[in-house]
Coordinates of C-alpha atoms and ligand atoms in Angstrom, one line a residue:
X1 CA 0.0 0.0 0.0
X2 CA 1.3 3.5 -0.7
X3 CA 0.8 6.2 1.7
X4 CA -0.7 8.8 0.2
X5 CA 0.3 12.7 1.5
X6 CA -3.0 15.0 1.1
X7 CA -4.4 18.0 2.5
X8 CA -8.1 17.7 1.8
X9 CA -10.0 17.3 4.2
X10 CA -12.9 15.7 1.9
X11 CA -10.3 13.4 0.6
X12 CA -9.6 11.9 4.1
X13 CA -13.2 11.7 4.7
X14 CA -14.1 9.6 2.2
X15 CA -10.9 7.5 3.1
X16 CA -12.5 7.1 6.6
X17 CA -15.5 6.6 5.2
X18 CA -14.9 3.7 3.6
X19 CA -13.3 2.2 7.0
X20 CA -9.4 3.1 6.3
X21 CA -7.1 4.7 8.6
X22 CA -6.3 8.1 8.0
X23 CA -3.4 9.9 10.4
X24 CA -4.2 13.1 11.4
X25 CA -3.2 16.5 12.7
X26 CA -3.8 17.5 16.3
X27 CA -2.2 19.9 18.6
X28 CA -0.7 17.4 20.9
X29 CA 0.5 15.1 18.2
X30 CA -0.7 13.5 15.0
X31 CA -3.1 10.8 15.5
X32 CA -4.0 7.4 13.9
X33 CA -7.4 7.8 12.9
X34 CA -10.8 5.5 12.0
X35 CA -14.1 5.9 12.2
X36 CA -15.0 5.0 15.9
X37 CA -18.6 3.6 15.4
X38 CA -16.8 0.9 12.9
X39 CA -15.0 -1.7 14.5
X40 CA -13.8 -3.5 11.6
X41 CA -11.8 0.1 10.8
X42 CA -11.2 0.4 15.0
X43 CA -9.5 -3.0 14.5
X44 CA -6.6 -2.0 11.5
X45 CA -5.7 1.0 14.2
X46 CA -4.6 -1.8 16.9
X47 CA -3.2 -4.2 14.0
X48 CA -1.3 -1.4 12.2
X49 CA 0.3 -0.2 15.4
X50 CA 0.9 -3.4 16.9
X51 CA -1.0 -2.4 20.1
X52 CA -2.1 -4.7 22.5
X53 CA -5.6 -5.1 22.4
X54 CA -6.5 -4.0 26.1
X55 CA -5.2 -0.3 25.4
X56 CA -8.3 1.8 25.0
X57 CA -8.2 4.1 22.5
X58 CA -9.3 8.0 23.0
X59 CA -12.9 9.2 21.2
X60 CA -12.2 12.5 19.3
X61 CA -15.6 14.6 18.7
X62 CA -16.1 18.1 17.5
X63 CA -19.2 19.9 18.9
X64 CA -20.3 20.2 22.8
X65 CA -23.4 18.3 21.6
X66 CA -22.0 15.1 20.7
X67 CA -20.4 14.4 24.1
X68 CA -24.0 12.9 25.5
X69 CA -24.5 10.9 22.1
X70 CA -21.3 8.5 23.8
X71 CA -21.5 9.4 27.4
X72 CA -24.2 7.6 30.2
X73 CA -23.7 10.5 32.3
X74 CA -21.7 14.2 32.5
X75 CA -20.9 14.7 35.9
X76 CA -21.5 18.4 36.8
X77 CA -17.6 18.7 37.7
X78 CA -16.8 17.7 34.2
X79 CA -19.5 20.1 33.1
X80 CA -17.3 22.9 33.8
X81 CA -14.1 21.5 32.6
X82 CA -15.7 20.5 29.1
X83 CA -16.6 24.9 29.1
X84 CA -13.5 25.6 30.0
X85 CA -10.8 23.5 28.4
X86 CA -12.8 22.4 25.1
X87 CA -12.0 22.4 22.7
X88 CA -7.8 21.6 23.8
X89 CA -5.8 19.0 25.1
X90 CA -8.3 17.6 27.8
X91 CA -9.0 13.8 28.2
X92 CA -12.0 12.9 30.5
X93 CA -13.0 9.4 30.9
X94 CA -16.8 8.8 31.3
X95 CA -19.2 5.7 31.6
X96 CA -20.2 4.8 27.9
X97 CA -23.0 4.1 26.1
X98 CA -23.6 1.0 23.9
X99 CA -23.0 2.7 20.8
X100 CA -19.0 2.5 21.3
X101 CA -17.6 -0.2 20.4
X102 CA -16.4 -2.6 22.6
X103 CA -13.2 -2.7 20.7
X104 CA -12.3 0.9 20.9
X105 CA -13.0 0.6 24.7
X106 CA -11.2 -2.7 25.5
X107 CA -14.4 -4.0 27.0
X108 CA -13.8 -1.1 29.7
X109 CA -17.5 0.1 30.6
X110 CA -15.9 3.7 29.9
X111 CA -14.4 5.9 27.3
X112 CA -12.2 8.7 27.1
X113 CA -13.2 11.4 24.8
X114 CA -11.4 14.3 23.6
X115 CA -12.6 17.6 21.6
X116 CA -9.3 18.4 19.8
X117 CA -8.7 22.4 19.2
X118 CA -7.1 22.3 16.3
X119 CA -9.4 23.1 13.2
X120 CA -8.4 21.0 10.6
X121 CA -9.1 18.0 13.0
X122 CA -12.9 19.5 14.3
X123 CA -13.8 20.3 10.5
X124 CA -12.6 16.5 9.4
X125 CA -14.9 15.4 12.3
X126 CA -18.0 17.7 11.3
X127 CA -17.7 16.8 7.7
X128 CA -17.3 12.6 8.9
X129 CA -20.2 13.1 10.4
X130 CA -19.1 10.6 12.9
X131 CA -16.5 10.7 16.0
X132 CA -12.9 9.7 15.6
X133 CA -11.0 6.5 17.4
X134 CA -7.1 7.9 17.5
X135 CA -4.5 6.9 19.4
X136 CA -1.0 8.5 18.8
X137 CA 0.4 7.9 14.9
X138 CA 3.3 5.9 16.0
X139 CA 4.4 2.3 16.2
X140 CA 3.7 0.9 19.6
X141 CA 6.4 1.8 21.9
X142 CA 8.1 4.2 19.9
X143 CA 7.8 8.4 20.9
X144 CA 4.5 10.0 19.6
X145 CA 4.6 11.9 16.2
X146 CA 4.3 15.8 16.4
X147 CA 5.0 16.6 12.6
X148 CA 3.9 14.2 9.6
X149 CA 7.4 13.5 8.7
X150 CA 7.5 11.5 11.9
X151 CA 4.2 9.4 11.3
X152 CA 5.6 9.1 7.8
X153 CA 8.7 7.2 9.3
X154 CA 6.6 5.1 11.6
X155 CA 4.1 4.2 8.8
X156 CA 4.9 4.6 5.3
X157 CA 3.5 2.0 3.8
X158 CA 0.7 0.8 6.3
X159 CA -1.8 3.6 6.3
X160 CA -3.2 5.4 3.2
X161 CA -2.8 8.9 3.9
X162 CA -1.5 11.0 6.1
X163 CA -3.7 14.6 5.9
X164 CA -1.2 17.0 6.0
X165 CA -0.7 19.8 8.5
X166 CA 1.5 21.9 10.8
X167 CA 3.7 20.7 13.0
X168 CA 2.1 20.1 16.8
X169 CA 2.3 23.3 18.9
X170 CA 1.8 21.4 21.9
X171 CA 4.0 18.3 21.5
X172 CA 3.0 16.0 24.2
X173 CA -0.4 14.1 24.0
X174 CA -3.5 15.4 25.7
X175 CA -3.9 15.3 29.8
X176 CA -6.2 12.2 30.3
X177 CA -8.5 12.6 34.0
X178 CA -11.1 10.1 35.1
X179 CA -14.4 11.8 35.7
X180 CA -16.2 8.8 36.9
X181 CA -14.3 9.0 39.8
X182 CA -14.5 11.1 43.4
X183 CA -12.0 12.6 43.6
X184 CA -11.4 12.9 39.9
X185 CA -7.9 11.3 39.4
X186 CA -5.4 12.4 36.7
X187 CA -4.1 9.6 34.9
X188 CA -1.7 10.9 32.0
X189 CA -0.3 14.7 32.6
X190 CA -0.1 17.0 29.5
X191 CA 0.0 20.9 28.9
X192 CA -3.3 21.2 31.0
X193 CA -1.8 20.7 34.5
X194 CA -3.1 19.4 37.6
X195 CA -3.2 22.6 39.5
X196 CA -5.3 24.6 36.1
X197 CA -7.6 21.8 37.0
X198 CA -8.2 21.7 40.5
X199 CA -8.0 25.6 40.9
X200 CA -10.8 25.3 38.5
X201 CA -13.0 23.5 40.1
X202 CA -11.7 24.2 43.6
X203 CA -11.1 20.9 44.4
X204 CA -8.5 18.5 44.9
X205 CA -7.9 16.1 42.2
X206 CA -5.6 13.1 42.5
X207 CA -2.6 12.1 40.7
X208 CA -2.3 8.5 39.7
X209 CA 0.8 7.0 41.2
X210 CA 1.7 5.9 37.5
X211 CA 2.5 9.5 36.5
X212 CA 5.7 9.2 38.8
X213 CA 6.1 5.6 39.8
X214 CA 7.7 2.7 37.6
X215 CA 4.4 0.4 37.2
X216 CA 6.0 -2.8 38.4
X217 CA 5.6 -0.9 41.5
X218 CA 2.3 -0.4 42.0
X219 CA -0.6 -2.2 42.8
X220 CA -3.1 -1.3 40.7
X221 CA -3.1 0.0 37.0
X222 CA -6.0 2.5 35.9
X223 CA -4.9 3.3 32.6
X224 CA -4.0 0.4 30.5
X225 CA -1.4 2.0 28.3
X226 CA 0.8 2.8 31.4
X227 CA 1.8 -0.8 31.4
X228 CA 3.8 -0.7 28.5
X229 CA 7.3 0.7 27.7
X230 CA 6.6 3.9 25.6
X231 CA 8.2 6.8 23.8
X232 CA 11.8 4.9 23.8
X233 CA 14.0 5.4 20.9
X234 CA 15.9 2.3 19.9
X235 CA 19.2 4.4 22.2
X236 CA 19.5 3.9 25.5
X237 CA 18.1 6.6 27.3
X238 CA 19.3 7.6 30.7
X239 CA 17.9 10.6 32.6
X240 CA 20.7 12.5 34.9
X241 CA 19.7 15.2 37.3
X242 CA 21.8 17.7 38.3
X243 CA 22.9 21.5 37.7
X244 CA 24.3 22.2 34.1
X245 CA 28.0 22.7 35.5
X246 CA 27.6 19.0 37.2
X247 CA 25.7 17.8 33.8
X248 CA 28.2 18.9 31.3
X249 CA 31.1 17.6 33.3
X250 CA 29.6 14.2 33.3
X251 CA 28.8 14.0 29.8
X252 CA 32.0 15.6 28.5
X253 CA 33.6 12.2 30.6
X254 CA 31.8 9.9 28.9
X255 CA 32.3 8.0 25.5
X256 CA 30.2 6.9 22.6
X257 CA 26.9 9.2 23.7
X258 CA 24.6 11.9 22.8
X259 CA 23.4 14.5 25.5
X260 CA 19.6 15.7 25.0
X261 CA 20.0 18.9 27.0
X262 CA 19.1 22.9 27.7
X263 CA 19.8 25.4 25.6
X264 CA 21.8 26.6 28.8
X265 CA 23.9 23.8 28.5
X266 CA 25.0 24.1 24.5
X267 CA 27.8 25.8 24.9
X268 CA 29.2 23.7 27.8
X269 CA 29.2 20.2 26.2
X270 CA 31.9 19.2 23.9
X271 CA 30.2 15.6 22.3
X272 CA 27.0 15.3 20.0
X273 CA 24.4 16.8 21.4
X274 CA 20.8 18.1 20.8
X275 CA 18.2 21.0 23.0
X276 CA 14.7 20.4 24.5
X277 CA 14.5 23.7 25.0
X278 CA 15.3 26.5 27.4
X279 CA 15.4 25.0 31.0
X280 CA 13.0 28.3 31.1
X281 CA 10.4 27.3 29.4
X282 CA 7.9 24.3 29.7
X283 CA 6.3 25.1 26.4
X284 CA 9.2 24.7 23.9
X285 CA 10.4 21.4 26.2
X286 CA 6.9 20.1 25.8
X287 CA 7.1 20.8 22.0
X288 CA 10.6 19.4 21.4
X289 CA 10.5 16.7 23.5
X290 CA 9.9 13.8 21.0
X291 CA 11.3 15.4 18.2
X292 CA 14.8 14.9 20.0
X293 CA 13.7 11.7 21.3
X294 CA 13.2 10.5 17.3
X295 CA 16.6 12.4 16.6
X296 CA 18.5 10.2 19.1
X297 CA 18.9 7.4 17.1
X298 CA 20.1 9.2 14.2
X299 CA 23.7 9.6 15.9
X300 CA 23.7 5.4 16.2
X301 CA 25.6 5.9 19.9
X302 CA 25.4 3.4 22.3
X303 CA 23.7 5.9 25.0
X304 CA 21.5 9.4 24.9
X305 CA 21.6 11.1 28.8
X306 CA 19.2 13.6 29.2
X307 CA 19.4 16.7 31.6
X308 CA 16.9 16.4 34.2
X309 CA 17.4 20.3 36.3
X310 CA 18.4 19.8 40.1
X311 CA 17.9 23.7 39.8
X312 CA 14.4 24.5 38.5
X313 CA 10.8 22.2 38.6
X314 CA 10.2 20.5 35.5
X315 CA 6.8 20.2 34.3
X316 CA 4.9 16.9 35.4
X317 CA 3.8 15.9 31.6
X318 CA 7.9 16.5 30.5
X319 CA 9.4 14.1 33.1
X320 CA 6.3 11.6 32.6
X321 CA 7.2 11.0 29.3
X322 CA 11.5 11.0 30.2
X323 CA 10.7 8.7 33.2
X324 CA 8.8 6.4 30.5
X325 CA 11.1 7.0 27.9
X326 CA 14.1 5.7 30.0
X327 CA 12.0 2.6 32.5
X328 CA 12.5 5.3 35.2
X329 CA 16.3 5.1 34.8
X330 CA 17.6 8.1 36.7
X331 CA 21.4 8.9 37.6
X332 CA 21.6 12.0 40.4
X333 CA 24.8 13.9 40.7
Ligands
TXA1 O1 -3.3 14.0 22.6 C1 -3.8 12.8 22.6 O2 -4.5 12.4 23.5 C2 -3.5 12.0 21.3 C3 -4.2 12.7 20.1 C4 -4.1 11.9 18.9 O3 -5.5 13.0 20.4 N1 -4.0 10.6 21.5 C5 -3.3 9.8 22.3 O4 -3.9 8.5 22.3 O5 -2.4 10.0 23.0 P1 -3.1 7.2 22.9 O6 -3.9 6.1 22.5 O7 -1.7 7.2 22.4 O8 -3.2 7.4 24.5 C6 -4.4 7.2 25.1 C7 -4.2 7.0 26.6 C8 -3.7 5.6 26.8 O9 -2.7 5.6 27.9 C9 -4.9 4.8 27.2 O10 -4.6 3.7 28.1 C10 -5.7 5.8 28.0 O11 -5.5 7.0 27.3 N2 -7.2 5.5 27.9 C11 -8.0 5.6 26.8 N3 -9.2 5.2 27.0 C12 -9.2 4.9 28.4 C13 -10.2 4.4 29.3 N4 -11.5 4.1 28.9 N5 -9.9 4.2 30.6 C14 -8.6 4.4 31.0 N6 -7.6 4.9 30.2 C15 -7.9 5.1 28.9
MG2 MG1 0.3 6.8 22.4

């Protein structure tokens, strides 16, 4: 199968339409998409990416009014979050109805749903006609895609078309909260941050110990997908925390690595090496992130250490995805 590049949005419909996958533009990152009222198209998403077959996938809709089409109930919490945050790069997990498939559900009795703010996704929706199954638009395992170059890599050859857009101004997939649950409990940070939410609705909300904590650690696992290793490169990744004086001195010690690093830290580090971003600011680190994660393996060096600041707090959705990235592999000078 040839991949086919397009940017009309009429063109991907009918693609959809006729129960192909379709990867699309987001703001997060570029998604793997099929209709989600087919499960026959629901099913090529999980055999395309190789996913196991108990990760959920995340329902994308386009209008306020389709939320109760899906949804048993809209608790009065998530009410004010859906007027608030949609449409953006909020997650909420609700009870389902019937009409989802099981498939796009793993047989969970609820579904996450997503209003994606980026137009070209909303209008592809609209002119479906029908909500949108779409997990990230990369192989299983590997770092989610935030341009179309990157799904292009993952999936030449396995999807047909890739509708065309701008790169993701966000970077990292959306923040995923259950709001079946008392206190509502965040599952999967992003740009939308715990405290936004909570100050919101002047509540606490809770964060899942899987945000922070290596799975094979905890009890009990409320979102599938943190069971599995995610957004590694084929390089070793190994995260080391410290000031940019103590960072550069290690990595200008070692051999045979890349550092994935601050802009701070350029002009102190002699070996390959790549930014995230200012240490300054959690935007361009949240946009770069993958990008540099993808880049990695372009050097073909045995290790990739990434600065982790001992001087300023990282954002929660940044060091979710390193800690995953690396299997919580952490070296503190
Ligand atoms: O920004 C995003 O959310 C992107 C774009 C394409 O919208 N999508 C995305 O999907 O990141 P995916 O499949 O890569 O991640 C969805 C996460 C997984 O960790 C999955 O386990 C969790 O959401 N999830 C989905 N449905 C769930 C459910 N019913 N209950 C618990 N967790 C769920
Ligand atoms: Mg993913």
């Amino acid at each position: 199968m040839r991949t086919k590049l397009i940017c009309s949005i009429d063109e991907a419909s009918m693609i959809l339409e006729s129960g192909n996958l379709v990867a699309i533009p987001t703001e997060t990152v570029y998604g793997l998409a099929a209709d989600a009222l087919n499960s026959e198209a629901v099913k090529k998403i999980f055999q395309v990416k190789g996913r196991p077959a108990d990760n959920p996938l995340i329902v994308h809709i386009s209008e306020f009014e389709d939320l109760e089409k899906f949804v048993l109930e809209v608790p009065k919490k998530a009410e004010l979050l859906c007027n608030k945050f949609w449409p953006g790069p909020l997650t909420m997990i609700f009870k389902k109805k019937s009409i989802i498939p099981d498939i796009v559900t793993a047989n969970l009795g609820c579904v996450a749903i997503r209003m994606p703010s980026l137009e070209i996704t909303r209008k592809l929706i609209s002119k479906l006609g029908r909500p949108l199954a779409a997990p990230s638009a990369n192989i299983s395992g590997r770092p989610s895609p935030t341009s179309y170059a990157h799904v292009l890599n993952d999936l030449d050859g396995k999807i047909s078309a890739i509708l065309m857009g701008e790169d993701c101004s966000v970077g990292v997939e959306s923040t995923v909260i259950d709001v079946t649950s008392t206190p509502i409990r965040l599952l999967r940070p992003g740009k939308i941050s715990p405290e936004e939410i909570s100050d919101y609705i002047c509540e606490k909300i809770i964060v899942d110990d899987s945000v922070d904590h290596s799975v094979s650690n905890l009890k009990e696992v409320r979102s599938p997908g943190v069971k599995y290793k995610h957004y590694s490169p084929k390089t070793k990744i190994v995260l080391v925390k410290g000031t940019s004086h103590q960072f550069a001195q290690f990595v200008n010690s070692q051999y045979n690595c890349v550092s994935v690093c601050f802009e701070e830290d350029i002009s102190l580090i002699s070996g390959d090496k790549l930014s995230y971003g200012s240490m300054f600011s959690e935007s361009d680190q949240l946009k770069f992130l993958f990008d540099r994660l993808r880049r990695v393996d372009s050097f073909n060096l045995s290790v990739a250490y990434v600065h982790l600041s001992s001087e300023v707090k990282q954002n929660l959705a940044v060091l979710n995805r390193l800690f995953r990235a690396s299997g919580f592999n952490i070296l503190e000078l």
